[in-house]
Amino acid sequence: MGFFNTVCTSTVKLTGKTAIITGCNTGIGKVTAQDFYKRGARVIMACRNQEKATKAAQDIKQKCEHEGTCNLGELIVDELDLSSLKSIRQFTKKIIDRESRIDILVNNGGVMTCPESKTEDGFEMQFGTNHLGHFLLTILLLPKIVHRNFESSDPSRIVTVSSVAHERGTMNFEDLNWEKRKYSAIGAYGQSKLANILFTKELARRLKEANINNVTTYSLHPGVIATELGRHMKDTYGVIATFVWGMLKWLLKTPEQGAQTTIYCSVDEKCKHESGLYYAECNVKTPTKLAQNQEDAERLWTESLKLVGLPENFDPFRGDTSS
Protein backbone atom coordinates (compact mmCIF):
# COMPACT_ATOMS: atom_id res chain seq x y z
CA MET A 1 0.00 0.00 0.00
CA GLY A 2 1.99 3.00 1.26
CA PHE A 3 1.34 6.72 1.07
CA PHE A 4 2.49 9.35 -1.44
CA ASN A 5 3.09 6.98 -4.31
CA THR A 6 4.26 9.02 -7.28
CA VAL A 7 4.91 7.02 -10.45
CA CYS A 8 7.66 7.60 -12.99
CA THR A 9 5.77 8.02 -16.26
CA SER A 10 8.76 8.23 -18.59
CA THR A 11 8.62 5.98 -21.65
CA VAL A 12 12.30 6.47 -22.49
CA LYS A 13 13.97 3.41 -24.00
CA LEU A 14 17.42 2.25 -22.93
CA THR A 15 18.27 0.14 -25.96
CA GLY A 16 22.03 0.00 -26.44
CA LYS A 17 22.75 1.42 -22.98
CA THR A 18 24.45 -0.28 -20.06
CA ALA A 19 23.32 0.07 -16.46
CA ILE A 20 24.91 -1.22 -13.25
CA ILE A 21 22.70 -1.73 -10.19
CA THR A 22 24.10 -2.80 -6.83
CA GLY A 23 22.19 -5.03 -4.44
CA CYS A 24 19.40 -5.83 -6.87
CA ASN A 25 18.52 -9.44 -6.12
CA THR A 26 15.51 -8.24 -4.11
CA GLY A 27 13.44 -5.16 -3.19
CA ILE A 28 13.58 -1.89 -5.10
CA GLY A 29 16.84 -2.89 -6.75
CA LYS A 30 15.21 -5.89 -8.38
CA VAL A 31 12.28 -3.75 -9.53
CA THR A 32 14.73 -1.22 -10.99
CA ALA A 33 16.60 -3.98 -12.82
CA GLN A 34 13.34 -5.25 -14.27
CA ASP A 35 12.35 -1.76 -15.40
CA PHE A 36 15.68 -1.17 -17.17
CA TYR A 37 15.53 -4.66 -18.73
CA LYS A 38 12.08 -3.92 -20.12
CA ARG A 39 13.40 -0.65 -21.57
CA GLY A 40 16.05 -2.63 -23.47
CA ALA A 41 19.14 -1.98 -21.36
CA ARG A 42 22.10 -4.24 -20.74
CA VAL A 43 21.68 -4.55 -16.96
CA ILE A 44 24.59 -5.62 -14.80
CA MET A 45 23.25 -6.99 -11.53
CA ALA A 46 26.08 -6.41 -9.06
CA CYS A 47 25.27 -8.54 -6.01
CA ARG A 48 27.06 -10.28 -3.16
CA ASN A 49 24.92 -13.43 -3.23
CA GLN A 50 25.32 -14.91 -6.71
CA GLU A 51 22.73 -17.64 -6.18
CA LYS A 52 20.01 -15.15 -5.19
CA ALA A 53 20.99 -12.76 -7.97
CA THR A 54 20.82 -15.50 -10.59
CA LYS A 55 17.39 -16.53 -9.30
CA ALA A 56 16.26 -12.87 -9.41
CA ALA A 57 17.42 -12.57 -13.02
CA GLN A 58 15.50 -15.71 -13.93
CA ASP A 59 12.40 -14.36 -12.19
CA ILE A 60 12.64 -11.08 -14.11
CA LYS A 61 13.04 -12.84 -17.45
CA GLN A 62 10.13 -15.21 -16.81
CA LYS A 63 7.85 -12.38 -15.70
CA CYS A 64 8.65 -10.24 -18.74
CA GLU A 65 8.25 -13.16 -21.11
CA HIS A 66 4.92 -14.02 -19.50
CA GLU A 67 3.77 -10.42 -19.96
CA GLY A 68 4.81 -10.57 -23.59
CA THR A 69 7.16 -7.61 -23.30
CA CYS A 70 9.02 -6.92 -26.54
CA ASN A 71 12.54 -5.59 -27.20
CA LEU A 72 13.93 -6.75 -23.89
CA GLY A 73 17.49 -6.03 -22.89
CA GLU A 74 20.06 -8.27 -21.26
CA LEU A 75 20.69 -9.31 -17.66
CA ILE A 76 24.23 -10.08 -16.45
CA VAL A 77 25.00 -11.22 -12.91
CA ASP A 78 28.37 -10.19 -11.44
CA GLU A 79 29.74 -10.62 -7.93
CA LEU A 80 30.15 -7.52 -5.78
CA ASP A 81 30.42 -7.33 -2.01
CA LEU A 82 30.16 -3.67 -0.98
CA SER A 83 31.58 -4.46 2.45
CA SER A 84 34.89 -5.56 0.89
CA LEU A 85 37.29 -3.11 -0.78
CA LYS A 86 39.00 -6.09 -2.44
CA SER A 87 35.71 -7.26 -3.97
CA ILE A 88 34.94 -3.74 -5.22
CA ARG A 89 38.34 -3.44 -6.88
CA GLN A 90 37.97 -6.85 -8.52
CA PHE A 91 34.50 -5.96 -9.79
CA THR A 92 35.49 -2.57 -11.19
CA LYS A 93 38.53 -4.00 -12.96
CA LYS A 94 36.33 -6.63 -14.61
CA ILE A 95 33.79 -4.01 -15.68
CA ILE A 96 36.39 -1.59 -17.05
CA ASP A 97 38.10 -4.39 -19.02
CA ARG A 98 34.87 -5.90 -20.31
CA GLU A 99 32.36 -3.11 -20.86
CA SER A 100 32.65 -0.46 -23.57
CA ARG A 101 30.33 1.96 -21.77
CA ILE A 102 28.45 2.68 -18.55
CA ASP A 103 25.38 4.88 -18.97
CA ILE A 104 23.71 4.45 -15.58
CA LEU A 105 25.14 3.52 -12.19
CA VAL A 106 22.58 2.93 -9.46
CA ASN A 107 24.12 2.72 -5.99
CA ASN A 108 21.23 0.84 -4.44
CA GLY A 109 22.65 -1.89 -2.21
CA GLY A 110 23.12 -1.47 1.52
CA VAL A 111 22.36 -2.52 5.07
CA MET A 112 20.03 -0.94 7.61
CA THR A 113 20.13 -0.79 11.43
CA CYS A 114 22.21 -3.93 11.71
CA PRO A 115 23.82 -4.97 15.02
CA GLU A 116 27.24 -3.45 15.68
CA SER A 117 29.76 -5.10 13.37
CA LYS A 118 32.69 -4.34 11.10
CA THR A 119 33.34 -4.77 7.40
CA GLU A 120 36.16 -6.91 6.10
CA ASP A 121 38.38 -3.80 6.20
CA GLY A 122 37.42 -2.78 9.74
CA PHE A 123 34.85 -0.06 9.01
CA GLU A 124 31.56 0.28 10.86
CA MET A 125 29.28 -1.92 8.76
CA GLN A 126 26.70 0.65 7.68
CA PHE A 127 29.12 3.48 6.93
CA GLY A 128 31.53 1.04 5.29
CA THR A 129 28.91 -0.57 3.08
CA ASN A 130 26.39 2.18 2.37
CA HIS A 131 28.89 5.00 1.84
CA LEU A 132 32.50 3.85 1.51
CA GLY A 133 31.60 0.86 -0.65
CA HIS A 134 29.65 2.98 -3.11
CA PHE A 135 32.20 5.80 -2.89
CA LEU A 136 35.03 3.51 -4.03
CA LEU A 137 32.85 1.80 -6.63
CA THR A 138 31.82 5.11 -8.17
CA ILE A 139 35.30 6.62 -8.04
CA LEU A 140 36.88 3.64 -9.79
CA LEU A 141 34.17 3.47 -12.46
CA LEU A 142 34.14 7.22 -13.20
CA PRO A 143 36.75 7.14 -15.99
CA LYS A 144 34.59 4.65 -17.89
CA ILE A 145 31.41 6.60 -17.13
CA VAL A 146 32.95 9.88 -18.26
CA HIS A 147 34.70 8.58 -21.36
CA ARG A 148 32.05 6.25 -22.75
CA ASN A 149 31.94 6.08 -26.54
CA PHE A 150 28.56 6.89 -28.04
CA GLU A 151 26.84 9.50 -30.18
CA SER A 152 23.89 10.31 -27.92
CA SER A 153 23.85 13.71 -26.20
CA ASP A 154 22.14 12.26 -23.12
CA PRO A 155 24.37 12.43 -20.04
CA SER A 156 25.24 9.32 -18.09
CA ARG A 157 23.74 9.25 -14.60
CA ILE A 158 24.95 8.23 -11.15
CA VAL A 159 22.02 7.59 -8.80
CA THR A 160 22.55 6.90 -5.10
CA VAL A 161 19.72 5.65 -2.89
CA SER A 162 19.83 7.57 0.38
CA SER A 163 16.97 7.92 2.88
CA VAL A 164 14.94 10.38 4.91
CA ALA A 165 16.88 8.77 7.77
CA HIS A 166 19.69 11.18 6.86
CA GLU A 167 17.74 13.64 9.04
CA ARG A 168 18.81 11.56 12.06
CA GLY A 169 22.44 11.54 11.00
CA THR A 170 25.48 13.69 11.73
CA MET A 171 28.97 13.46 10.28
CA ASN A 172 31.24 12.77 13.25
CA PHE A 173 34.58 13.06 11.50
CA GLU A 174 36.43 12.26 14.69
CA ASP A 175 34.62 8.93 15.00
CA LEU A 176 33.18 7.86 11.65
CA ASN A 177 33.47 4.19 12.63
CA TRP A 178 31.82 4.46 16.05
CA GLU A 179 34.88 3.41 18.03
CA LYS A 180 34.85 6.24 20.60
CA ARG A 181 31.14 6.35 21.52
CA LYS A 182 28.29 4.02 22.32
CA TYR A 183 27.02 2.40 19.16
CA SER A 184 23.63 3.43 17.80
CA ALA A 185 22.30 1.39 14.89
CA ILE A 186 19.90 4.19 13.90
CA GLY A 187 22.58 6.84 14.32
CA ALA A 188 25.06 4.88 12.21
CA TYR A 189 22.46 4.31 9.51
CA GLY A 190 21.58 8.01 9.52
CA GLN A 191 25.24 8.95 9.19
CA SER A 192 25.68 6.62 6.21
CA LYS A 193 22.63 8.03 4.46
CA LEU A 194 23.75 11.61 5.14
CA ALA A 195 27.10 10.64 3.63
CA ASN A 196 25.28 9.47 0.47
CA ILE A 197 23.79 12.93 -0.05
CA LEU A 198 27.02 14.78 0.71
CA PHE A 199 28.94 12.52 -1.69
CA THR A 200 26.43 13.19 -4.46
CA LYS A 201 26.66 16.93 -3.83
CA GLU A 202 30.47 16.98 -3.86
CA LEU A 203 30.72 14.74 -6.92
CA ALA A 204 28.44 17.12 -8.83
CA ARG A 205 30.62 20.06 -7.80
CA ARG A 206 33.81 18.32 -8.91
CA LEU A 207 32.27 17.32 -12.23
CA LYS A 208 31.29 20.92 -12.87
CA GLU A 209 34.72 22.18 -11.80
CA ALA A 210 36.33 19.77 -14.26
CA ASN A 211 33.99 20.98 -17.06
CA ILE A 212 32.49 17.51 -17.38
CA ASN A 213 28.93 18.04 -18.58
CA ASN A 214 28.01 14.55 -19.71
CA VAL A 215 27.60 13.07 -16.21
CA THR A 216 24.86 13.96 -13.72
CA THR A 217 24.40 12.80 -10.12
CA TYR A 218 21.34 12.23 -7.93
CA SER A 219 20.55 11.11 -4.38
CA LEU A 220 17.08 10.15 -3.23
CA HIS A 221 14.70 8.92 -0.57
CA PRO A 222 12.69 5.98 -1.95
CA GLY A 223 10.08 6.02 0.80
CA VAL A 224 9.58 3.62 3.70
CA ILE A 225 9.38 0.24 2.04
CA ALA A 226 8.52 -3.29 3.07
CA THR A 227 11.76 -4.95 1.95
CA GLU A 228 14.49 -7.18 3.35
CA LEU A 229 16.30 -4.10 4.70
CA GLY A 230 14.31 -4.63 7.88
CA ARG A 231 15.72 -8.12 8.36
CA HIS A 232 18.08 -6.93 11.14
CA MET A 233 15.26 -5.43 13.22
CA LYS A 234 14.95 -8.42 15.54
CA ASP A 235 18.70 -8.80 16.10
CA THR A 236 19.14 -5.10 16.83
CA TYR A 237 15.99 -4.17 18.75
CA GLY A 238 14.36 -7.42 19.75
CA VAL A 239 11.07 -9.21 19.19
CA ILE A 240 8.85 -6.27 20.12
CA ALA A 241 10.35 -4.02 17.44
CA THR A 242 9.94 -6.81 14.89
CA PHE A 243 6.27 -7.17 15.89
CA VAL A 244 5.64 -3.43 15.54
CA TRP A 245 7.41 -3.39 12.17
CA GLY A 246 5.19 -6.24 11.00
CA MET A 247 2.03 -4.49 12.20
CA LEU A 248 2.96 -1.32 10.30
CA LYS A 249 3.83 -3.06 7.05
CA TRP A 250 0.46 -2.31 5.53
CA LEU A 251 1.36 1.38 5.70
CA LEU A 252 4.64 0.86 3.88
CA LYS A 253 5.34 1.06 0.17
CA THR A 254 5.73 -2.01 -1.97
CA PRO A 255 9.09 -2.41 -3.74
CA GLU A 256 7.36 -1.42 -6.99
CA GLN A 257 6.20 1.85 -5.41
CA GLY A 258 9.52 2.45 -3.71
CA ALA A 259 11.54 2.08 -6.91
CA GLN A 260 9.79 4.91 -8.74
CA THR A 261 12.09 7.75 -7.69
CA THR A 262 15.18 5.67 -8.49
CA ILE A 263 13.78 4.99 -11.95
CA TYR A 264 12.84 8.65 -12.38
CA CYS A 265 16.35 9.88 -11.55
CA SER A 266 17.84 7.22 -13.83
CA VAL A 267 15.81 7.73 -16.99
CA ASP A 268 13.35 10.63 -16.94
CA GLU A 269 14.12 13.46 -19.37
CA LYS A 270 12.76 16.10 -16.99
CA CYS A 271 15.77 15.78 -14.68
CA LYS A 272 18.53 14.86 -17.13
CA HIS A 273 20.30 18.22 -16.79
CA GLU A 274 19.94 18.44 -13.00
CA SER A 275 22.86 17.32 -10.85
CA GLY A 276 23.82 17.06 -7.19
CA LEU A 277 20.24 17.33 -5.92
CA TYR A 278 18.14 15.23 -3.55
CA TYR A 279 14.80 13.71 -4.59
CA ALA A 280 11.68 12.09 -3.16
CA GLU A 281 8.44 11.16 -4.90
CA CYS A 282 10.01 11.94 -8.29
CA ASN A 283 10.63 15.56 -7.33
CA VAL A 284 13.49 17.65 -5.99
CA LYS A 285 13.34 17.95 -2.20
CA THR A 286 15.37 19.97 0.27
CA PRO A 287 17.47 17.80 2.61
CA THR A 288 18.59 18.92 6.07
CA LYS A 289 21.06 21.78 6.55
CA LEU A 290 23.74 19.24 7.45
CA ALA A 291 23.21 17.60 4.07
CA GLN A 292 23.80 20.97 2.39
CA ASN A 293 27.05 21.71 4.26
CA GLN A 294 29.72 22.25 1.61
CA GLU A 295 32.62 22.01 4.06
CA ASP A 296 31.37 18.64 5.28
CA ALA A 297 30.94 17.45 1.69
CA GLU A 298 34.53 18.34 0.84
CA ARG A 299 35.90 16.87 4.06
CA LEU A 300 33.94 13.63 3.59
CA TRP A 301 35.46 13.27 0.12
CA THR A 302 38.97 13.72 1.49
CA GLU A 303 38.43 11.38 4.45
CA SER A 304 36.84 8.76 2.21
CA LEU A 305 39.82 8.76 -0.12
CA LYS A 306 42.09 8.06 2.84
CA LEU A 307 39.89 5.31 4.23
CA VAL A 308 39.68 3.41 0.93
CA GLY A 309 43.42 3.74 0.36
CA LEU A 310 43.53 6.33 -2.43
CA PRO A 311 45.87 9.34 -2.40
CA GLU A 312 44.50 12.82 -1.76
CA ASN A 313 45.43 13.92 -5.30
CA PHE A 314 43.65 10.97 -6.94
CA ASP A 315 41.93 12.14 -10.13
CA PRO A 316 38.58 10.30 -10.28
CA PHE A 317 37.99 11.29 -13.89
CA ARG A 318 41.24 9.80 -15.14
CA GLY A 319 41.80 7.15 -12.49
CA ASP A 320 45.29 8.35 -11.57
CA THR A 321 47.19 10.91 -9.48
CA SER A 322 48.23 13.12 -12.37
CA SER A 323 47.74 16.82 -11.82
PDB file of N, CA and C in Angstrom, residues 191-233:
ATOM      1  N   GLN A 191      23.970   8.393   9.641  1.00  0.00           N
ATOM      2  CA  GLN A 191      25.239   8.951   9.186  1.00  0.00           C
ATOM      3  C   GLN A 191      25.581   8.453   7.782  1.00  0.00           C
ATOM      4  N   SER A 192      25.356   7.172   7.525  1.00  0.00           N
ATOM      5  CA  SER A 192      25.683   6.616   6.213  1.00  0.00           C
ATOM      6  C   SER A 192      24.801   7.201   5.113  1.00  0.00           C
ATOM      7  N   LYS A 193      23.539   7.461   5.448  1.00  0.00           N
ATOM      8  CA  LYS A 193      22.629   8.031   4.458  1.00  0.00           C
ATOM      9  C   LYS A 193      22.891   9.523   4.240  1.00  0.00           C
ATOM     10  N   LEU A 194      23.320  10.219   5.282  1.00  0.00           N
ATOM     11  CA  LEU A 194      23.754  11.610   5.138  1.00  0.00           C
ATOM     12  C   LEU A 194      24.984  11.662   4.244  1.00  0.00           C
ATOM     13  N   ALA A 195      25.893  10.712   4.444  1.00  0.00           N
ATOM     14  CA  ALA A 195      27.101  10.645   3.625  1.00  0.00           C
ATOM     15  C   ALA A 195      26.752  10.447   2.151  1.00  0.00           C
ATOM     16  N   ASN A 196      25.717   9.665   1.850  1.00  0.00           N
ATOM     17  CA  ASN A 196      25.283   9.467   0.467  1.00  0.00           C
ATOM     18  C   ASN A 196      24.938  10.790  -0.208  1.00  0.00           C
ATOM     19  N   ILE A 197      24.224  11.642   0.513  1.00  0.00           N
ATOM     20  CA  ILE A 197      23.794  12.931  -0.051  1.00  0.00           C
ATOM     21  C   ILE A 197      24.981  13.867  -0.224  1.00  0.00           C
ATOM     22  N   LEU A 198      25.847  13.924   0.783  1.00  0.00           N
ATOM     23  CA  LEU A 198      27.021  14.785   0.707  1.00  0.00           C
ATOM     24  C   LEU A 198      27.955  14.346  -0.423  1.00  0.00           C
ATOM     25  N   PHE A 199      28.102  13.042  -0.604  1.00  0.00           N
ATOM     26  CA  PHE A 199      28.938  12.518  -1.687  1.00  0.00           C
ATOM     27  C   PHE A 199      28.381  12.931  -3.043  1.00  0.00           C
ATOM     28  N   THR A 200      27.077  12.800  -3.213  1.00  0.00           N
ATOM     29  CA  THR A 200      26.433  13.188  -4.464  1.00  0.00           C
ATOM     30  C   THR A 200      26.639  14.667  -4.742  1.00  0.00           C
ATOM     31  N   LYS A 201      26.481  15.479  -3.717  1.00  0.00           N
ATOM     32  CA  LYS A 201      26.657  16.930  -3.831  1.00  0.00           C
ATOM     33  C   LYS A 201      28.087  17.285  -4.237  1.00  0.00           C
ATOM     34  N   GLU A 202      29.071  16.679  -3.585  1.00  0.00           N
ATOM     35  CA  GLU A 202      30.467  16.981  -3.859  1.00  0.00           C
ATOM     36  C   GLU A 202      30.900  16.447  -5.225  1.00  0.00           C
ATOM     37  N   LEU A 203      30.394  15.284  -5.608  1.00  0.00           N
ATOM     38  CA  LEU A 203      30.719  14.737  -6.923  1.00  0.00           C
ATOM     39  C   LEU A 203      30.202  15.666  -8.019  1.00  0.00           C
ATOM     40  N   ALA A 204      28.990  16.186  -7.849  1.00  0.00           N
ATOM     41  CA  ALA A 204      28.435  17.118  -8.832  1.00  0.00           C
ATOM     42  C   ALA A 204      29.305  18.372  -8.935  1.00  0.00           C
ATOM     43  N   ARG A 205      29.768  18.865  -7.805  1.00  0.00           N
ATOM     44  CA  ARG A 205      30.624  20.061  -7.796  1.00  0.00           C
ATOM     45  C   ARG A 205      31.932  19.799  -8.536  1.00  0.00           C
ATOM     46  N   ARG A 206      32.535  18.653  -8.271  1.00  0.00           N
ATOM     47  CA  ARG A 206      33.807  18.323  -8.906  1.00  0.00           C
ATOM     48  C   ARG A 206      33.649  18.077 -10.409  1.00  0.00           C
ATOM     49  N   LEU A 207      32.536  17.499 -10.810  1.00  0.00           N
ATOM     50  CA  LEU A 207      32.272  17.319 -12.234  1.00  0.00           C
ATOM     51  C   LEU A 207      32.159  18.672 -12.931  1.00  0.00           C
ATOM     52  N   LYS A 208      31.449  19.583 -12.309  1.00  0.00           N
ATOM     53  CA  LYS A 208      31.288  20.924 -12.874  1.00  0.00           C
ATOM     54  C   LYS A 208      32.624  21.654 -12.933  1.00  0.00           C
ATOM     55  N   GLU A 209      33.410  21.535 -11.875  1.00  0.00           N
ATOM     56  CA  GLU A 209      34.723  22.182 -11.804  1.00  0.00           C
ATOM     57  C   GLU A 209      35.656  21.666 -12.892  1.00  0.00           C
ATOM     58  N   ALA A 210      35.500  20.389 -13.232  1.00  0.00           N
ATOM     59  CA  ALA A 210      36.331  19.769 -14.263  1.00  0.00           C
ATOM     60  C   ALA A 210      35.748  19.956 -15.668  1.00  0.00           C
ATOM     61  N   ASN A 211      34.659  20.734 -15.767  1.00  0.00           N
ATOM     62  CA  ASN A 211      33.988  20.980 -17.057  1.00  0.00           C
ATOM     63  C   ASN A 211      33.501  19.700 -17.724  1.00  0.00           C
ATOM     64  N   ILE A 212      33.066  18.757 -16.874  1.00  0.00           N
ATOM     65  CA  ILE A 212      32.488  17.512 -17.384  1.00  0.00           C
ATOM     66  C   ILE A 212      30.971  17.654 -17.337  1.00  0.00           C
ATOM     67  N   ASN A 213      30.367  17.768 -18.504  1.00  0.00           N
ATOM     68  CA  ASN A 213      28.933  18.044 -18.579  1.00  0.00           C
ATOM     69  C   ASN A 213      28.096  16.845 -18.994  1.00  0.00           C
ATOM     70  N   ASN A 214      28.761  15.721 -19.236  1.00  0.00           N
ATOM     71  CA  ASN A 214      28.012  14.546 -19.714  1.00  0.00           C
ATOM     72  C   ASN A 214      27.760  13.513 -18.614  1.00  0.00           C
ATOM     73  N   VAL A 215      27.894  13.945 -17.347  1.00  0.00           N
ATOM     74  CA  VAL A 215      27.596  13.072 -16.212  1.00  0.00           C
ATOM     75  C   VAL A 215      26.797  13.867 -15.186  1.00  0.00           C
ATOM     76  N   THR A 216      25.670  13.323 -14.751  1.00  0.00           N
ATOM     77  CA  THR A 216      24.858  13.962 -13.724  1.00  0.00           C
ATOM     78  C   THR A 216      24.688  13.019 -12.540  1.00  0.00           C
ATOM     79  N   THR A 217      24.488  13.596 -11.342  1.00  0.00           N
ATOM     80  CA  THR A 217      24.404  12.796 -10.117  1.00  0.00           C
ATOM     81  C   THR A 217      23.125  13.103  -9.347  1.00  0.00           C
ATOM     82  N   TYR A 218      22.610  12.102  -8.655  1.00  0.00           N
ATOM     83  CA  TYR A 218      21.345  12.226  -7.930  1.00  0.00           C
ATOM     84  C   TYR A 218      21.402  11.416  -6.634  1.00  0.00           C
ATOM     85  N   SER A 219      20.792  11.922  -5.572  1.00  0.00           N
ATOM     86  CA  SER A 219      20.549  11.115  -4.378  1.00  0.00           C
ATOM     87  C   SER A 219      19.052  11.177  -4.108  1.00  0.00           C
ATOM     88  N   LEU A 220      18.536  10.199  -3.368  1.00  0.00           N
ATOM     89  CA  LEU A 220      17.082  10.151  -3.225  1.00  0.00           C
ATOM     90  C   LEU A 220      16.636   9.392  -1.991  1.00  0.00           C
ATOM     91  N   HIS A 221      15.415   9.690  -1.588  1.00  0.00           N
ATOM     92  CA  HIS A 221      14.705   8.922  -0.567  1.00  0.00           C
ATOM     93  C   HIS A 221      13.623   8.116  -1.282  1.00  0.00           C
ATOM     94  N   PRO A 222      13.668   6.798  -1.218  1.00  0.00           N
ATOM     95  CA  PRO A 222      12.690   5.982  -1.951  1.00  0.00           C
ATOM     96  C   PRO A 222      11.335   5.854  -1.263  1.00  0.00           C
ATOM     97  N   GLY A 223      11.279   6.240   0.013  1.00  0.00           N
ATOM     98  CA  GLY A 223      10.079   6.016   0.802  1.00  0.00           C
ATOM     99  C   GLY A 223      10.350   4.904   1.813  1.00  0.00           C
ATOM    100  N   VAL A 224       9.435   4.697   2.714  1.00  0.00           N
ATOM    101  CA  VAL A 224       9.576   3.624   3.698  1.00  0.00           C
ATOM    102  C   VAL A 224       8.953   2.375   3.086  1.00  0.00           C
ATOM    103  N   ILE A 225       9.778   1.367   2.877  1.00  0.00           N
ATOM    104  CA  ILE A 225       9.384   0.243   2.038  1.00  0.00           C
ATOM    105  C   ILE A 225       9.447  -1.076   2.790  1.00  0.00           C
ATOM    106  N   ALA A 226       8.533  -1.939   2.483  1.00  0.00           N
ATOM    107  CA  ALA A 226       8.518  -3.288   3.073  1.00  0.00           C
ATOM    108  C   ALA A 226       9.464  -4.173   2.279  1.00  0.00           C
ATOM    109  N   THR A 227      10.755  -4.138   2.638  1.00  0.00           N
ATOM    110  CA  THR A 227      11.755  -4.948   1.949  1.00  0.00           C
ATOM    111  C   THR A 227      12.605  -5.685   2.965  1.00  0.00           C
ATOM    112  N   GLU A 228      13.604  -6.417   2.472  1.00  0.00           N
ATOM    113  CA  GLU A 228      14.489  -7.184   3.345  1.00  0.00           C
ATOM    114  C   GLU A 228      15.441  -6.307   4.155  1.00  0.00           C
ATOM    115  N   LEU A 229      15.441  -4.980   3.911  1.00  0.00           N
ATOM    116  CA  LEU A 229      16.302  -4.102   4.696  1.00  0.00           C
ATOM    117  C   LEU A 229      15.962  -4.181   6.183  1.00  0.00           C
ATOM    118  N   GLY A 230      14.722  -4.538   6.483  1.00  0.00           N
ATOM    119  CA  GLY A 230      14.312  -4.626   7.876  1.00  0.00           C
ATOM    120  C   GLY A 230      14.644  -5.947   8.533  1.00  0.00           C
ATOM    121  N   ARG A 231      15.452  -6.770   7.846  1.00  0.00           N
ATOM    122  CA  ARG A 231      15.724  -8.118   8.361  1.00  0.00           C
ATOM    123  C   ARG A 231      16.550  -8.105   9.640  1.00  0.00           C
ATOM    124  N   HIS A 232      17.256  -6.992   9.933  1.00  0.00           N
ATOM    125  CA  HIS A 232      18.078  -6.928  11.139  1.00  0.00           C
ATOM    126  C   HIS A 232      17.311  -6.389  12.349  1.00  0.00           C
ATOM    127  N   MET A 233      16.043  -6.060  12.156  1.00  0.00           N
ATOM    128  CA  MET A 233      15.265  -5.431  13.217  1.00  0.00           C
ATOM    129  C   MET A 233      15.243  -6.265  14.494  1.00  0.00           C
TER     130      MET A 233
END
